[in-house]
C-alpha cells in the first residue's frame, strides 16, 4: 500500500478528512496522532488486546511507583522490562511507553516527562566562581531576613515525620507532572499529610535559588539552621531525620550534589537539578519569593 509522509494512504486519508473538518484544530492533530499510532502498531505481531494490556500495565506501574516512592524518577529500563518480559520486538517498548504517555495525559491529566540529566557546573572548572557565589550567599543581600525565615518556616510545623527514600535516578527516567486544574488537584489529589514535605522542598529550593542556583553544603546548613533545621536532628517532629530529608530531594532530582575542588580543599556543592529548573516550578518559586518579599516590605513601608 502506498505511503504518505511515513503513513499508509488509508491512515493519511483518515487524518486528511479530519483536517478538512477542523483545520489546525486540536481534534485534527489528535486524529493525526491516532493515525500515526495505528500505523506504528501495525509493525508488531501482537493483538490490540495485548497492546492495550501492556499500555495499561505501564500506566499502572508509573502511577503506583510514583506514589510508593514519593515522586522519585522512574527508570525507563523498568518500563521496558514490563514489555520485554513476554515480547522480544526491539521497538515495542518505545511504542508502548509513548502510547502510555498519551493516555496518561488525556485520561488522568498527568504528563509523563523524561528528565534530561543536567551537567553540574562544578565539573566545568568553575570552583573559584563557586567560592565567590557562596561568600555572597552567606554575607551579602541573599541572606534571609528573620521575617522571611518565619514566613517560610510556618509550613514546617505540626505534621508527621517523613520517611527515607531509596531510589537511584537514571539519565533516562521519568516523573509525572500534573496538568489538572488547581481546584481539582486540591480537592481530589492533594494530600494534607505530605504538606510538610512540600514545604521543606520549597524552602530548600528557595534558599539554593536565592544563592544563585548553587550553594556549598556548609552554607546551605547555615541557612537551614536559621530556620530551626539542624543536620544533627534525627527526630524532627515533622521531617524526621533532616539529613535524610535533604538527601530525598537529591533522589527526587530537585537537587544534585557534586564535590568541588577549591583553595580550601574538597567542598560539597548543592545545585538545582532538573525538576527545580523545570519552567513551571521555577516560575512558581519566583512568584512565591516575590510574594514573601512584598509582604515583608509592606510593614517597613508603613513605618
XYZ file of C-alpha atoms in Angstrom:
303
model
C 0.000 0.000 0.000
C 1.427 3.462 -0.882
C 2.550 5.701 1.967
C 2.119 9.425 2.659
C 4.623 11.115 4.952
C 5.500 7.786 6.595
C 1.821 6.764 6.946
C -0.116 4.331 4.837
C -2.515 6.034 2.437
C -5.543 4.803 4.398
C -4.324 6.322 7.662
C -3.333 9.546 5.898
C -6.787 9.746 4.326
C -8.474 9.488 7.738
C -6.357 12.318 9.089
C -6.859 14.499 5.998
C -10.658 14.187 6.230
C -10.497 15.198 9.875
C -8.277 18.156 8.998
C -10.791 19.383 6.401
C -13.487 19.485 9.089
C -11.239 21.139 11.668
C -8.169 22.692 10.009
C -5.463 23.467 12.516
C -7.695 22.474 15.425
C -6.903 20.160 18.319
C -9.145 17.397 17.047
C -7.299 17.249 13.722
C -3.956 16.972 15.487
C -5.361 14.268 17.748
C -6.580 12.376 14.687
C -3.144 12.736 13.137
C -1.503 11.225 16.212
C -4.065 8.407 16.306
C -3.492 7.639 12.632
C 0.253 7.615 13.154
C -0.133 5.355 16.196
C -2.228 2.907 14.160
C 0.492 2.842 11.518
C 3.215 2.239 14.123
C 1.227 -0.532 15.784
C 0.811 -2.444 12.505
C 4.511 -3.418 12.543
C 4.114 -5.537 15.690
C 2.787 -9.073 15.644
C 0.557 -8.723 18.703
C -3.185 -8.284 19.160
C -4.866 -5.000 20.025
C -5.939 -6.544 23.327
C -2.321 -7.399 24.202
C -1.186 -3.899 23.235
C -3.857 -2.358 25.469
C -2.830 -4.664 28.311
C 0.820 -3.603 28.034
C -0.108 0.087 27.932
C -2.351 -0.313 30.991
C 0.426 -2.164 32.836
C 2.894 0.650 32.167
C 0.395 3.297 33.310
C -0.437 1.333 36.449
C 3.262 0.882 37.240
C 4.031 4.593 36.778
C 1.154 5.739 38.995
C 1.767 3.258 41.813
C 5.570 3.581 41.731
C 5.317 7.377 41.881
C 3.073 7.136 44.929
C 5.190 4.445 46.571
C 8.492 6.307 46.135
C 7.149 9.806 46.796
C 7.862 11.116 43.326
C 11.303 9.617 42.694
C 12.080 9.304 38.965
C 11.161 6.009 37.314
C 13.826 4.437 35.134
C 12.950 3.795 31.526
C 14.587 0.375 31.933
C 11.917 -0.560 34.474
C 9.149 0.224 31.981
C 10.998 -1.553 29.192
C 11.222 -4.718 31.271
C 7.448 -4.752 31.717
C 7.114 -5.047 27.942
C 10.062 -7.308 27.135
C 9.060 -9.802 29.817
C 6.956 -11.646 27.214
C 7.870 -9.862 23.967
C 11.153 -9.506 22.105
C 10.432 -6.834 19.466
C 13.050 -4.125 19.962
C 10.791 -1.205 19.030
C 7.781 -2.375 21.055
C 8.795 -0.874 24.445
C 9.217 2.583 22.929
C 5.856 2.352 21.215
C 4.052 1.164 24.370
C 5.669 3.874 26.518
C 4.654 6.588 24.026
C 1.048 5.376 23.941
C 1.052 5.184 27.746
C 2.286 8.786 27.918
C -0.536 9.904 25.630
C -3.223 8.059 27.609
C -1.807 9.179 30.952
C -2.154 12.797 29.875
C -5.556 12.527 28.188
C -7.179 10.235 30.772
C -5.539 11.135 34.085
C -4.262 14.661 33.430
C -0.617 13.784 34.101
C 2.333 14.400 31.825
C 4.991 11.700 31.921
C 8.096 13.797 31.394
C 11.534 12.430 30.636
C 14.239 14.015 32.753
C 17.318 15.283 30.968
C 20.234 14.869 33.353
C 21.765 18.306 33.840
C 25.537 18.717 33.932
C 26.873 20.112 37.176
C 28.766 23.376 36.788
C 31.160 22.191 39.492
C 32.590 19.780 36.945
C 33.337 22.561 34.483
C 36.306 24.165 36.207
C 34.432 26.953 37.965
C 35.339 26.225 41.577
C 36.708 29.740 42.159
C 33.498 31.300 40.881
C 31.546 28.974 43.196
C 33.551 30.205 46.187
C 32.646 33.785 45.316
C 28.958 32.950 44.934
C 28.893 31.140 48.257
C 30.543 34.069 50.014
C 27.890 36.377 48.588
C 25.138 33.954 49.648
C 26.424 33.953 53.241
C 27.455 37.579 53.688
C 25.545 39.575 51.074
C 21.920 40.564 50.457
C 20.849 36.966 49.756
C 20.756 36.167 53.492
C 17.154 35.502 54.516
C 15.786 38.107 56.897
C 14.133 36.992 60.126
C 10.668 37.851 58.837
C 11.276 35.743 55.712
C 12.598 32.943 57.914
C 9.400 32.924 59.975
C 7.162 33.054 56.922
C 8.919 30.133 55.257
C 9.088 28.138 58.478
C 5.313 28.232 59.029
C 4.777 25.391 56.548
C 7.041 23.054 58.517
C 5.234 22.736 61.837
C 2.753 20.301 63.332
C 2.847 17.418 60.820
C 4.094 13.860 60.923
C 7.651 12.788 60.182
C 8.740 11.972 56.649
C 10.316 8.701 55.586
C 13.614 7.802 53.993
C 13.647 7.346 50.225
C 15.885 4.992 48.325
C 15.877 5.463 44.585
C 18.612 5.906 42.021
C 17.789 8.368 39.237
C 18.991 7.375 35.800
C 19.855 9.556 32.821
C 16.760 8.087 31.125
C 13.975 8.363 33.657
C 10.502 9.829 34.028
C 8.469 11.829 36.518
C 4.794 12.694 36.261
C 3.660 16.322 36.230
C 0.063 17.262 36.974
C -1.849 19.225 34.335
C -5.057 19.166 36.359
C -6.768 22.465 37.253
C -5.603 23.705 40.656
C -9.040 23.322 42.269
C -9.443 19.756 41.001
C -5.960 18.784 42.152
C -6.541 20.266 45.605
C -9.907 18.544 46.019
C -9.077 15.052 44.766
C -5.282 14.610 44.701
C -3.525 16.818 47.229
C -2.560 15.020 50.435
C -2.503 17.237 53.517
C -0.360 14.639 55.286
C 2.517 15.321 52.886
C 2.374 19.114 53.018
C 5.387 19.170 55.370
C 7.486 17.603 52.599
C 6.185 20.125 50.072
C 7.080 22.926 52.478
C 10.573 21.584 53.083
C 11.150 21.177 49.338
C 10.036 24.749 48.718
C 12.267 26.142 51.465
C 15.408 24.315 50.295
C 14.877 25.117 46.608
C 14.239 28.769 47.507
C 17.460 29.004 49.528
C 19.502 27.484 46.685
C 17.711 29.666 44.140
C 18.453 32.833 46.142
C 22.096 31.766 46.319
C 22.301 31.842 42.535
C 21.322 28.241 41.810
C 24.149 26.578 43.755
C 25.478 26.660 47.284
C 28.031 24.794 49.386
C 26.808 22.245 51.894
C 28.162 24.387 54.743
C 26.243 27.462 53.657
C 23.054 25.536 52.961
C 23.057 24.182 56.504
C 23.859 27.698 57.726
C 20.545 28.885 56.258
C 18.561 25.827 57.331
C 19.780 26.149 60.919
C 18.348 29.660 60.947
C 15.004 28.001 60.166
C 15.453 25.591 63.049
C 16.580 22.667 60.886
C 19.825 21.080 62.043
C 21.870 18.472 60.207
C 22.213 16.659 63.537
C 18.461 16.412 64.124
C 17.343 12.823 63.558
C 13.925 13.207 65.179
C 12.316 16.375 63.824
C 8.553 16.314 64.644
C 7.620 16.911 61.004
C 10.547 15.690 58.906
C 12.273 13.044 60.989
C 15.939 12.792 60.031
C 16.766 16.157 58.427
C 19.816 14.865 56.555
C 17.720 12.105 55.010
C 15.007 14.609 54.095
C 17.614 16.671 52.242
C 19.016 13.575 50.531
C 15.492 12.727 49.362
C 15.475 15.956 47.327
C 18.615 14.738 45.558
C 16.978 11.375 44.845
C 13.880 13.143 43.522
C 16.096 15.296 41.264
C 15.194 18.646 42.778
C 18.849 18.984 43.751
C 22.129 17.481 42.666
C 25.322 17.431 44.681
C 28.900 17.292 43.490
C 32.341 17.643 45.016
C 34.217 20.774 44.028
C 37.974 21.278 44.342
C 38.776 24.731 45.709
C 41.503 26.557 47.630
C 40.187 25.100 50.885
C 40.098 21.532 49.564
C 37.121 19.409 48.543
C 33.751 21.076 49.077
C 30.315 19.508 48.610
C 28.104 21.744 46.465
C 24.327 21.549 46.006
C 22.794 22.791 42.757
C 19.286 22.985 41.376
C 18.545 19.857 39.318
C 16.089 19.089 36.514
C 12.835 19.243 38.455
C 13.677 22.517 40.189
C 14.785 24.012 36.863
C 11.557 22.941 35.155
C 9.804 26.013 33.759
C 6.515 25.913 35.745
C 8.243 25.030 39.037
C 10.911 27.694 38.567
C 8.277 30.339 37.817
C 6.248 29.296 40.865
C 9.314 29.623 43.103
C 9.990 33.120 41.762
C 6.354 34.057 42.350
C 6.340 32.798 45.945
C 9.615 34.521 46.782
C 8.280 37.757 45.303
C 5.126 37.478 47.432
C 7.194 36.938 50.582
C 9.432 39.911 49.838
C 6.443 42.161 49.109
C 4.682 41.003 52.272
C 7.818 41.712 54.294
C 8.304 45.120 52.662
C 4.746 46.321 53.373
C 5.165 46.808 57.170
C 8.526 48.515 56.594
C 6.904 50.984 54.198
C 4.181 51.668 56.720
C 6.801 52.545 59.351
